């Protein structure tokens, strides 16, 4: 028996990285999955890897009409919506004085506004299904600051706040809302060029600064998302779940 038997999940940014790992794992646990992304080919490939239990969707998370259409097509394909993973996200590194308003807006539009629109779009179908689980992918950058990524940090703190507010507001409909706060995970976001040099620098950093001394794998976040998506987390709502190899568990000993 699968841990998500009978459930239908919509995953934003599901084409690659953590989103794809979640789509594959959820389907392996009995869910039917809508893979929403702006990367049409990659979304189709991920859905094809899963087979009949998945559909690829065009979903730009910043667009209201895309969310309406994604929910409509999910219901058309699978008849219900039980799980939403607000996973789509973008990054960008620059000092504050070098960050343009356009860059700030572009990052917060995807990472923050997109999560608001996703939560809002999921309420009606989840209410109709008798409840559901919304999993918002924030970051350790939603718990502590980090230099040179101010718009990203702003957006990920916002995701944490929206999670708690939505959890309280939607509890009486049986909709649970939680946030996941990954540390450094081996996905294209962390190494956009896919170079050995960037991978080597990340490995050195993790060996030095992460207590578990390694980078995380997308499947390790997907397993946490699976727990939150499933009924195993039935008493969890409005909570934040960190998976960072211990990175932000402490501050250095003085001296
Ligand atoms: N990789 C990490 O170290 C790390 C750490 C903490 C949090 N996160 C968060 O995890 C989530 C997944 O990131 P990832 O590491 O798998 O990165 P990724 O770049 O591999 O995947 C992100 C996905 O989101 C999609 N996307 C981007 N803009 C979109 C939009 N407007 N609408 C729909 N989809 C869009 C991309 O096409 C891509 O498929 C993000 O929210 C990210 O901020 C990542």
PDB file of N, CA, C and O and ligand atoms in Angstrom, residues 12-20 22 36-39 42 59-63 86-91 109-111 137-141 152 156 180-190 202 215 218 221, ligand 1:
ATOM      1  N   UNK A  12       4.379  22.668  -8.261  1.00  0.00           N
ATOM      2  CA  UNK A  12       4.917  23.750  -9.101  1.00  0.00           C
ATOM      3  C   UNK A  12       6.433  23.590  -9.200  1.00  0.00           C
ATOM      4  O   UNK A  12       7.080  23.157  -8.246  1.00  0.00           O
ATOM      5  N   UNK A  13       6.979  23.941 -10.356  1.00  0.00           N
ATOM      6  CA  UNK A  13       8.412  23.730 -10.553  1.00  0.00           C
ATOM      7  C   UNK A  13       8.755  22.252 -10.492  1.00  0.00           C
ATOM      8  O   UNK A  13       9.829  21.870 -10.024  1.00  0.00           O
ATOM      9  N   UNK A  14       7.845  21.415 -10.985  1.00  0.00           N
ATOM     10  CA  UNK A  14       8.013  19.963 -10.860  1.00  0.00           C
ATOM     11  C   UNK A  14       8.868  19.324 -11.940  1.00  0.00           C
ATOM     12  O   UNK A  14       9.071  18.114 -11.938  1.00  0.00           O
ATOM     13  N   UNK A  15       9.373  20.135 -12.858  1.00  0.00           N
ATOM     14  CA  UNK A  15      10.084  19.557 -14.005  1.00  0.00           C
ATOM     15  C   UNK A  15      11.433  18.980 -13.642  1.00  0.00           C
ATOM     16  O   UNK A  15      11.890  18.007 -14.240  1.00  0.00           O
ATOM     17  N   UNK A  16      12.116  19.604 -12.669  1.00  0.00           N
ATOM     18  CA  UNK A  16      13.494  19.160 -12.378  1.00  0.00           C
ATOM     19  C   UNK A  16      13.790  19.405 -10.890  1.00  0.00           C
ATOM     20  O   UNK A  16      12.954  19.922 -10.154  1.00  0.00           O
ATOM     21  N   UNK A  17      14.998  19.078 -10.495  1.00  0.00           N
ATOM     22  CA  UNK A  17      15.422  19.362  -9.115  1.00  0.00           C
ATOM     23  C   UNK A  17      14.527  18.700  -8.086  1.00  0.00           C
ATOM     24  O   UNK A  17      14.060  17.574  -8.262  1.00  0.00           O
ATOM     25  N   UNK A  18      14.289  19.411  -6.988  1.00  0.00           N
ATOM     26  CA  UNK A  18      13.480  18.842  -5.909  1.00  0.00           C
ATOM     27  C   UNK A  18      12.057  18.536  -6.357  1.00  0.00           C
ATOM     28  O   UNK A  18      11.453  17.562  -5.912  1.00  0.00           O
ATOM     29  N   UNK A  19      11.503  19.403  -7.211  1.00  0.00           N
ATOM     30  CA  UNK A  19      10.117  19.209  -7.673  1.00  0.00           C
ATOM     31  C   UNK A  19       9.972  17.889  -8.407  1.00  0.00           C
ATOM     32  O   UNK A  19       8.998  17.142  -8.198  1.00  0.00           O
ATOM     33  N   UNK A  20      10.936  17.569  -9.260  1.00  0.00           N
ATOM     34  CA  UNK A  20      10.880  16.298  -9.995  1.00  0.00           C
ATOM     35  C   UNK A  20      11.051  15.127  -9.032  1.00  0.00           C
ATOM     36  O   UNK A  20      10.375  14.097  -9.164  1.00  0.00           O
ATOM     37  N   UNK A  22      10.126  15.034  -5.981  1.00  0.00           N
ATOM     38  CA  UNK A  22       8.839  14.892  -5.278  1.00  0.00           C
ATOM     39  C   UNK A  22       7.815  14.200  -6.173  1.00  0.00           C
ATOM     40  O   UNK A  22       7.091  13.303  -5.723  1.00  0.00           O
ATOM     41  N   UNK A  36       3.746  20.886 -12.865  1.00  0.00           N
ATOM     42  CA  UNK A  36       3.615  22.232 -13.427  1.00  0.00           C
ATOM     43  C   UNK A  36       4.951  22.934 -13.493  1.00  0.00           C
ATOM     44  O   UNK A  36       5.725  22.901 -12.534  1.00  0.00           O
ATOM     45  N   UNK A  37       5.237  23.563 -14.640  1.00  0.00           N
ATOM     46  CA  UNK A  37       6.524  24.266 -14.758  1.00  0.00           C
ATOM     47  C   UNK A  37       6.492  25.196 -15.964  1.00  0.00           C
ATOM     48  O   UNK A  37       5.606  25.094 -16.823  1.00  0.00           O
ATOM     49  N   UNK A  38       7.474  26.101 -16.013  1.00  0.00           N
ATOM     50  CA  UNK A  38       7.675  26.916 -17.213  1.00  0.00           C
ATOM     51  C   UNK A  38       8.567  26.188 -18.223  1.00  0.00           C
ATOM     52  O   UNK A  38       8.668  26.620 -19.374  1.00  0.00           O
ATOM     53  N   UNK A  39       9.236  25.145 -17.785  1.00  0.00           N
ATOM     54  CA  UNK A  39      10.093  24.352 -18.682  1.00  0.00           C
ATOM     55  C   UNK A  39       9.247  23.218 -19.267  1.00  0.00           C
ATOM     56  O   UNK A  39       9.145  22.135 -18.685  1.00  0.00           O
ATOM     57  N   UNK A  42      11.052  19.731 -20.111  1.00  0.00           N
ATOM     58  CA  UNK A  42      11.477  19.010 -18.898  1.00  0.00           C
ATOM     59  C   UNK A  42      10.266  18.507 -18.117  1.00  0.00           C
ATOM     60  O   UNK A  42      10.293  17.397 -17.565  1.00  0.00           O
ATOM     61  N   UNK A  59       2.748  25.912 -16.259  1.00  0.00           N
ATOM     62  CA  UNK A  59       2.391  26.719 -15.085  1.00  0.00           C
ATOM     63  C   UNK A  59       3.499  27.716 -14.800  1.00  0.00           C
ATOM     64  O   UNK A  59       4.581  27.342 -14.324  1.00  0.00           O
ATOM     65  N   UNK A  60       3.227  28.981 -15.114  1.00  0.00           N
ATOM     66  CA  UNK A  60       4.081  30.065 -14.625  1.00  0.00           C
ATOM     67  C   UNK A  60       3.441  30.529 -13.328  1.00  0.00           C
ATOM     68  O   UNK A  60       2.366  31.143 -13.346  1.00  0.00           O
ATOM     69  N   UNK A  61       4.088  30.220 -12.220  1.00  0.00           N
ATOM     70  CA  UNK A  61       3.509  30.462 -10.904  1.00  0.00           C
ATOM     71  C   UNK A  61       3.221  31.923 -10.609  1.00  0.00           C
ATOM     72  O   UNK A  61       2.524  32.226  -9.642  1.00  0.00           O
ATOM     73  N   UNK A  62       3.730  32.830 -11.415  1.00  0.00           N
ATOM     74  CA  UNK A  62       3.471  34.255 -11.175  1.00  0.00           C
ATOM     75  C   UNK A  62       2.157  34.693 -11.816  1.00  0.00           C
ATOM     76  O   UNK A  62       1.742  35.833 -11.631  1.00  0.00           O
ATOM     77  N   UNK A  63       1.517  33.792 -12.573  1.00  0.00           N
ATOM     78  CA  UNK A  63       0.327  34.190 -13.350  1.00  0.00           C
ATOM     79  C   UNK A  63      -0.950  33.581 -12.773  1.00  0.00           C
ATOM     80  O   UNK A  63      -1.086  32.364 -12.684  1.00  0.00           O
ATOM     81  N   UNK A  86       4.154  23.926  -3.277  1.00  0.00           N
ATOM     82  CA  UNK A  86       4.616  25.199  -3.839  1.00  0.00           C
ATOM     83  C   UNK A  86       6.139  25.165  -3.829  1.00  0.00           C
ATOM     84  O   UNK A  86       6.786  25.615  -2.883  1.00  0.00           O
ATOM     85  N   UNK A  87       6.683  24.598  -4.907  1.00  0.00           N
ATOM     86  CA  UNK A  87       8.121  24.323  -4.957  1.00  0.00           C
ATOM     87  C   UNK A  87       8.879  25.265  -5.901  1.00  0.00           C
ATOM     88  O   UNK A  87      10.082  25.478  -5.725  1.00  0.00           O
ATOM     89  N   UNK A  88       8.200  25.850  -6.886  1.00  0.00           N
ATOM     90  CA  UNK A  88       8.891  26.682  -7.885  1.00  0.00           C
ATOM     91  C   UNK A  88       9.660  27.798  -7.193  1.00  0.00           C
ATOM     92  O   UNK A  88       9.161  28.430  -6.256  1.00  0.00           O
ATOM     93  N   UNK A  89      10.865  28.030  -7.659  1.00  0.00           N
ATOM     94  CA  UNK A  89      11.661  29.095  -7.052  1.00  0.00           C
ATOM     95  C   UNK A  89      12.828  29.478  -7.937  1.00  0.00           C
ATOM     96  O   UNK A  89      13.270  28.689  -8.778  1.00  0.00           O
ATOM     97  N   UNK A  90      13.288  30.697  -7.743  1.00  0.00           N
ATOM     98  CA  UNK A  90      14.475  31.182  -8.464  1.00  0.00           C
ATOM     99  C   UNK A  90      15.383  31.902  -7.468  1.00  0.00           C
ATOM    100  O   UNK A  90      14.919  32.411  -6.440  1.00  0.00           O
ATOM    101  N   UNK A  91      16.671  31.933  -7.815  1.00  0.00           N
ATOM    102  CA  UNK A  91      17.642  32.609  -6.958  1.00  0.00           C
ATOM    103  C   UNK A  91      18.353  33.710  -7.711  1.00  0.00           C
ATOM    104  O   UNK A  91      17.975  34.072  -8.829  1.00  0.00           O
ATOM    105  N   UNK A 109       8.501  37.873  -7.090  1.00  0.00           N
ATOM    106  CA  UNK A 109       7.306  37.522  -7.874  1.00  0.00           C
ATOM    107  C   UNK A 109       7.143  35.992  -7.958  1.00  0.00           C
ATOM    108  O   UNK A 109       6.056  35.464  -7.771  1.00  0.00           O
ATOM    109  N   UNK A 110       8.241  35.303  -8.244  1.00  0.00           N
ATOM    110  CA  UNK A 110       8.163  33.831  -8.342  1.00  0.00           C
ATOM    111  C   UNK A 110       8.050  33.216  -6.949  1.00  0.00           C
ATOM    112  O   UNK A 110       7.148  32.417  -6.670  1.00  0.00           O
ATOM    113  N   UNK A 111       8.953  33.587  -6.050  1.00  0.00           N
ATOM    114  CA  UNK A 111       9.088  32.866  -4.779  1.00  0.00           C
ATOM    115  C   UNK A 111       8.012  33.240  -3.759  1.00  0.00           C
ATOM    116  O   UNK A 111       7.707  32.443  -2.869  1.00  0.00           O
ATOM    117  N   UNK A 137       7.784  25.240  -0.116  1.00  0.00           N
ATOM    118  CA  UNK A 137       9.236  25.080  -0.023  1.00  0.00           C
ATOM    119  C   UNK A 137       9.857  26.458   0.206  1.00  0.00           C
ATOM    120  O   UNK A 137       9.930  27.289  -0.706  1.00  0.00           O
ATOM    121  N   UNK A 138      10.276  26.682   1.439  1.00  0.00           N
ATOM    122  CA  UNK A 138      10.998  27.910   1.789  1.00  0.00           C
ATOM    123  C   UNK A 138      12.485  27.579   1.678  1.00  0.00           C
ATOM    124  O   UNK A 138      12.948  27.068   0.643  1.00  0.00           O
ATOM    125  N   UNK A 139      13.250  27.829   2.722  1.00  0.00           N
ATOM    126  CA  UNK A 139      14.707  27.632   2.683  1.00  0.00           C
ATOM    127  C   UNK A 139      15.228  27.897   4.092  1.00  0.00           C
ATOM    128  O   UNK A 139      14.531  28.510   4.913  1.00  0.00           O
ATOM    129  N   UNK A 140      16.473  27.501   4.355  1.00  0.00           N
ATOM    130  CA  UNK A 140      17.104  28.017   5.574  1.00  0.00           C
ATOM    131  C   UNK A 140      17.165  29.541   5.503  1.00  0.00           C
ATOM    132  O   UNK A 140      17.192  30.211   6.528  1.00  0.00           O
ATOM    133  N   UNK A 141      17.118  30.076   4.275  1.00  0.00           N
ATOM    134  CA  UNK A 141      17.098  31.539   4.113  1.00  0.00           C
ATOM    135  C   UNK A 141      15.751  32.138   4.492  1.00  0.00           C
ATOM    136  O   UNK A 141      15.562  33.356   4.411  1.00  0.00           O
ATOM    137  N   UNK A 152      15.973  36.962  -2.232  1.00  0.00           N
ATOM    138  CA  UNK A 152      15.667  35.551  -1.972  1.00  0.00           C
ATOM    139  C   UNK A 152      15.287  35.361  -0.500  1.00  0.00           C
ATOM    140  O   UNK A 152      14.283  34.720  -0.175  1.00  0.00           O
ATOM    141  N   UNK A 156      11.717  34.108   1.030  1.00  0.00           N
ATOM    142  CA  UNK A 156      11.611  32.849   1.778  1.00  0.00           C
ATOM    143  C   UNK A 156      11.114  33.079   3.209  1.00  0.00           C
ATOM    144  O   UNK A 156      10.442  32.205   3.776  1.00  0.00           O
ATOM    145  N   UNK A 180       8.849  23.775   4.362  1.00  0.00           N
ATOM    146  CA  UNK A 180      10.107  23.026   4.414  1.00  0.00           C
ATOM    147  C   UNK A 180      11.241  24.011   4.186  1.00  0.00           C
ATOM    148  O   UNK A 180      11.159  24.891   3.322  1.00  0.00           O
ATOM    149  N   UNK A 181      12.313  23.835   4.968  1.00  0.00           N
ATOM    150  CA  UNK A 181      13.455  24.754   4.905  1.00  0.00           C
ATOM    151  C   UNK A 181      14.732  23.961   4.587  1.00  0.00           C
ATOM    152  O   UNK A 181      15.477  23.584   5.491  1.00  0.00           O
ATOM    153  N   UNK A 182      14.958  23.737   3.275  1.00  0.00           N
ATOM    154  CA  UNK A 182      16.167  22.977   2.915  1.00  0.00           C
ATOM    155  C   UNK A 182      17.420  23.820   3.091  1.00  0.00           C
ATOM    156  O   UNK A 182      17.406  25.044   2.932  1.00  0.00           O
ATOM    157  N   UNK A 183      18.516  23.121   3.387  1.00  0.00           N
ATOM    158  CA  UNK A 183      19.838  23.748   3.303  1.00  0.00           C
ATOM    159  C   UNK A 183      20.333  23.641   1.875  1.00  0.00           C
ATOM    160  O   UNK A 183      19.558  23.813   0.928  1.00  0.00           O
ATOM    161  N   UNK A 184      21.609  23.335   1.701  1.00  0.00           N
ATOM    162  CA  UNK A 184      22.177  23.273   0.349  1.00  0.00           C
ATOM    163  C   UNK A 184      21.914  21.901  -0.262  1.00  0.00           C
ATOM    164  O   UNK A 184      22.348  20.878   0.275  1.00  0.00           O
ATOM    165  N   UNK A 185      21.222  21.910  -1.395  1.00  0.00           N
ATOM    166  CA  UNK A 185      20.778  20.672  -2.035  1.00  0.00           C
ATOM    167  C   UNK A 185      21.334  20.630  -3.460  1.00  0.00           C
ATOM    168  O   UNK A 185      21.375  21.657  -4.157  1.00  0.00           O
ATOM    169  N   UNK A 186      21.727  19.452  -3.888  1.00  0.00           N
ATOM    170  CA  UNK A 186      22.354  19.279  -5.213  1.00  0.00           C
ATOM    171  C   UNK A 186      21.308  19.313  -6.322  1.00  0.00           C
ATOM    172  O   UNK A 186      20.783  18.284  -6.744  1.00  0.00           O
ATOM    173  N   UNK A 187      20.978  20.521  -6.769  1.00  0.00           N
ATOM    174  CA  UNK A 187      20.032  20.712  -7.884  1.00  0.00           C
ATOM    175  C   UNK A 187      20.636  21.738  -8.835  1.00  0.00           C
ATOM    176  O   UNK A 187      21.605  22.426  -8.482  1.00  0.00           O
ATOM    177  N   UNK A 188      20.024  21.922 -10.000  1.00  0.00           N
ATOM    178  CA  UNK A 188      20.531  22.942 -10.939  1.00  0.00           C
ATOM    179  C   UNK A 188      20.579  24.342 -10.327  1.00  0.00           C
ATOM    180  O   UNK A 188      21.433  25.149 -10.711  1.00  0.00           O
ATOM    181  N   UNK A 189      19.702  24.656  -9.364  1.00  0.00           N
ATOM    182  CA  UNK A 189      19.727  26.003  -8.766  1.00  0.00           C
ATOM    183  C   UNK A 189      21.092  26.303  -8.138  1.00  0.00           C
ATOM    184  O   UNK A 189      21.584  27.420  -8.190  1.00  0.00           O
ATOM    185  N   UNK A 190      21.705  25.288  -7.558  1.00  0.00           N
ATOM    186  CA  UNK A 190      22.976  25.474  -6.865  1.00  0.00           C
ATOM    187  C   UNK A 190      24.172  25.450  -7.800  1.00  0.00           C
ATOM    188  O   UNK A 190      25.277  25.827  -7.414  1.00  0.00           O
ATOM    189  N   UNK A 202      31.272  23.781  -3.812  1.00  0.00           N
ATOM    190  CA  UNK A 202      30.148  23.482  -2.915  1.00  0.00           C
ATOM    191  C   UNK A 202      30.495  22.320  -1.997  1.00  0.00           C
ATOM    192  O   UNK A 202      30.193  22.335  -0.799  1.00  0.00           O
ATOM    193  N   UNK A 215      26.609  17.829   0.906  1.00  0.00           N
ATOM    194  CA  UNK A 215      25.435  18.484   0.330  1.00  0.00           C
ATOM    195  C   UNK A 215      24.243  17.529   0.443  1.00  0.00           C
ATOM    196  O   UNK A 215      24.411  16.306   0.522  1.00  0.00           O
ATOM    197  N   UNK A 218      18.150  15.918  -3.579  1.00  0.00           N
ATOM    198  CA  UNK A 218      16.745  16.281  -3.744  1.00  0.00           C
ATOM    199  C   UNK A 218      15.793  15.251  -3.137  1.00  0.00           C
ATOM    200  O   UNK A 218      14.738  15.602  -2.590  1.00  0.00           O
ATOM    201  N   UNK A 221      14.804  15.843   0.476  1.00  0.00           N
ATOM    202  CA  UNK A 221      13.740  16.838   0.688  1.00  0.00           C
ATOM    203  C   UNK A 221      12.397  16.244   0.255  1.00  0.00           C
ATOM    204  O   UNK A 221      11.366  16.457   0.904  1.00  0.00           O
TER     205      UNK A 221
HETATM  206  N1  LIG B   1      18.826  23.898  -4.172  1.00  0.00           N
HETATM  207  C1  LIG B   1      18.930  24.404  -2.963  1.00  0.00           C
HETATM  208  O1  LIG B   1      20.018  24.384  -2.350  1.00  0.00           O
HETATM  209  C2  LIG B   1      17.736  25.019  -2.280  1.00  0.00           C
HETATM  210  C3  LIG B   1      17.853  25.312  -0.926  1.00  0.00           C
HETATM  211  C4  LIG B   1      16.753  25.827  -0.255  1.00  0.00           C
HETATM  212  C5  LIG B   1      15.565  26.021  -0.922  1.00  0.00           C
HETATM  213  N2  LIG B   1      15.474  25.731  -2.255  1.00  0.00           N
HETATM  214  C6  LIG B   1      14.180  25.932  -2.895  1.00  0.00           C
HETATM  215  O2  LIG B   1      13.726  24.694  -3.383  1.00  0.00           O
HETATM  216  C7  LIG B   1      12.836  24.915  -4.473  1.00  0.00           C
HETATM  217  C8  LIG B   1      13.242  24.023  -5.631  1.00  0.00           C
HETATM  218  O3  LIG B   1      14.500  24.457  -6.103  1.00  0.00           O
HETATM  219  P1  LIG B   1      15.569  23.509  -6.791  1.00  0.00           P
HETATM  220  O4  LIG B   1      16.784  23.585  -5.958  1.00  0.00           O
HETATM  221  O5  LIG B   1      14.976  22.196  -7.130  1.00  0.00           O
HETATM  222  O6  LIG B   1      15.867  24.388  -8.088  1.00  0.00           O
HETATM  223  P2  LIG B   1      15.725  24.103  -9.647  1.00  0.00           P
HETATM  224  O7  LIG B   1      16.181  25.344 -10.296  1.00  0.00           O
HETATM  225  O8  LIG B   1      16.365  22.820 -10.007  1.00  0.00           O
HETATM  226  O9  LIG B   1      14.160  23.907  -9.834  1.00  0.00           O
HETATM  227  C9  LIG B   1      13.253  24.965  -9.733  1.00  0.00           C
HETATM  228  C10 LIG B   1      12.121  24.704 -10.691  1.00  0.00           C
HETATM  229  O10 LIG B   1      11.217  25.822 -10.605  1.00  0.00           O
HETATM  230  C11 LIG B   1      10.854  26.169 -11.922  1.00  0.00           C
HETATM  231  N3  LIG B   1      10.401  27.551 -12.010  1.00  0.00           N
HETATM  232  C12 LIG B   1      11.142  28.694 -11.966  1.00  0.00           C
HETATM  233  N4  LIG B   1      10.346  29.764 -12.130  1.00  0.00           N
HETATM  234  C13 LIG B   1       9.086  29.291 -12.260  1.00  0.00           C
HETATM  235  C14 LIG B   1       7.823  29.900 -12.445  1.00  0.00           C
HETATM  236  N5  LIG B   1       7.687  31.231 -12.565  1.00  0.00           N
HETATM  237  N6  LIG B   1       6.729  29.107 -12.516  1.00  0.00           N
HETATM  238  C15 LIG B   1       6.849  27.757 -12.437  1.00  0.00           C
HETATM  239  N7  LIG B   1       8.015  27.131 -12.270  1.00  0.00           N
HETATM  240  C16 LIG B   1       9.121  27.880 -12.191  1.00  0.00           C
HETATM  241  C17 LIG B   1      12.113  25.925 -12.739  1.00  0.00           C
HETATM  242  O11 LIG B   1      11.845  25.867 -14.131  1.00  0.00           O
HETATM  243  C18 LIG B   1      12.605  24.617 -12.155  1.00  0.00           C
HETATM  244  O12 LIG B   1      12.025  23.505 -12.784  1.00  0.00           O
HETATM  245  C19 LIG B   1      12.895  26.411  -4.761  1.00  0.00           C
HETATM  246  O13 LIG B   1      11.784  27.046  -4.174  1.00  0.00           O
HETATM  247  C20 LIG B   1      14.173  26.832  -4.094  1.00  0.00           C
HETATM  248  O14 LIG B   1      14.161  28.197  -3.743  1.00  0.00           O
HETATM  249  C21 LIG B   1      16.544  25.232  -2.946  1.00  0.00           C
END
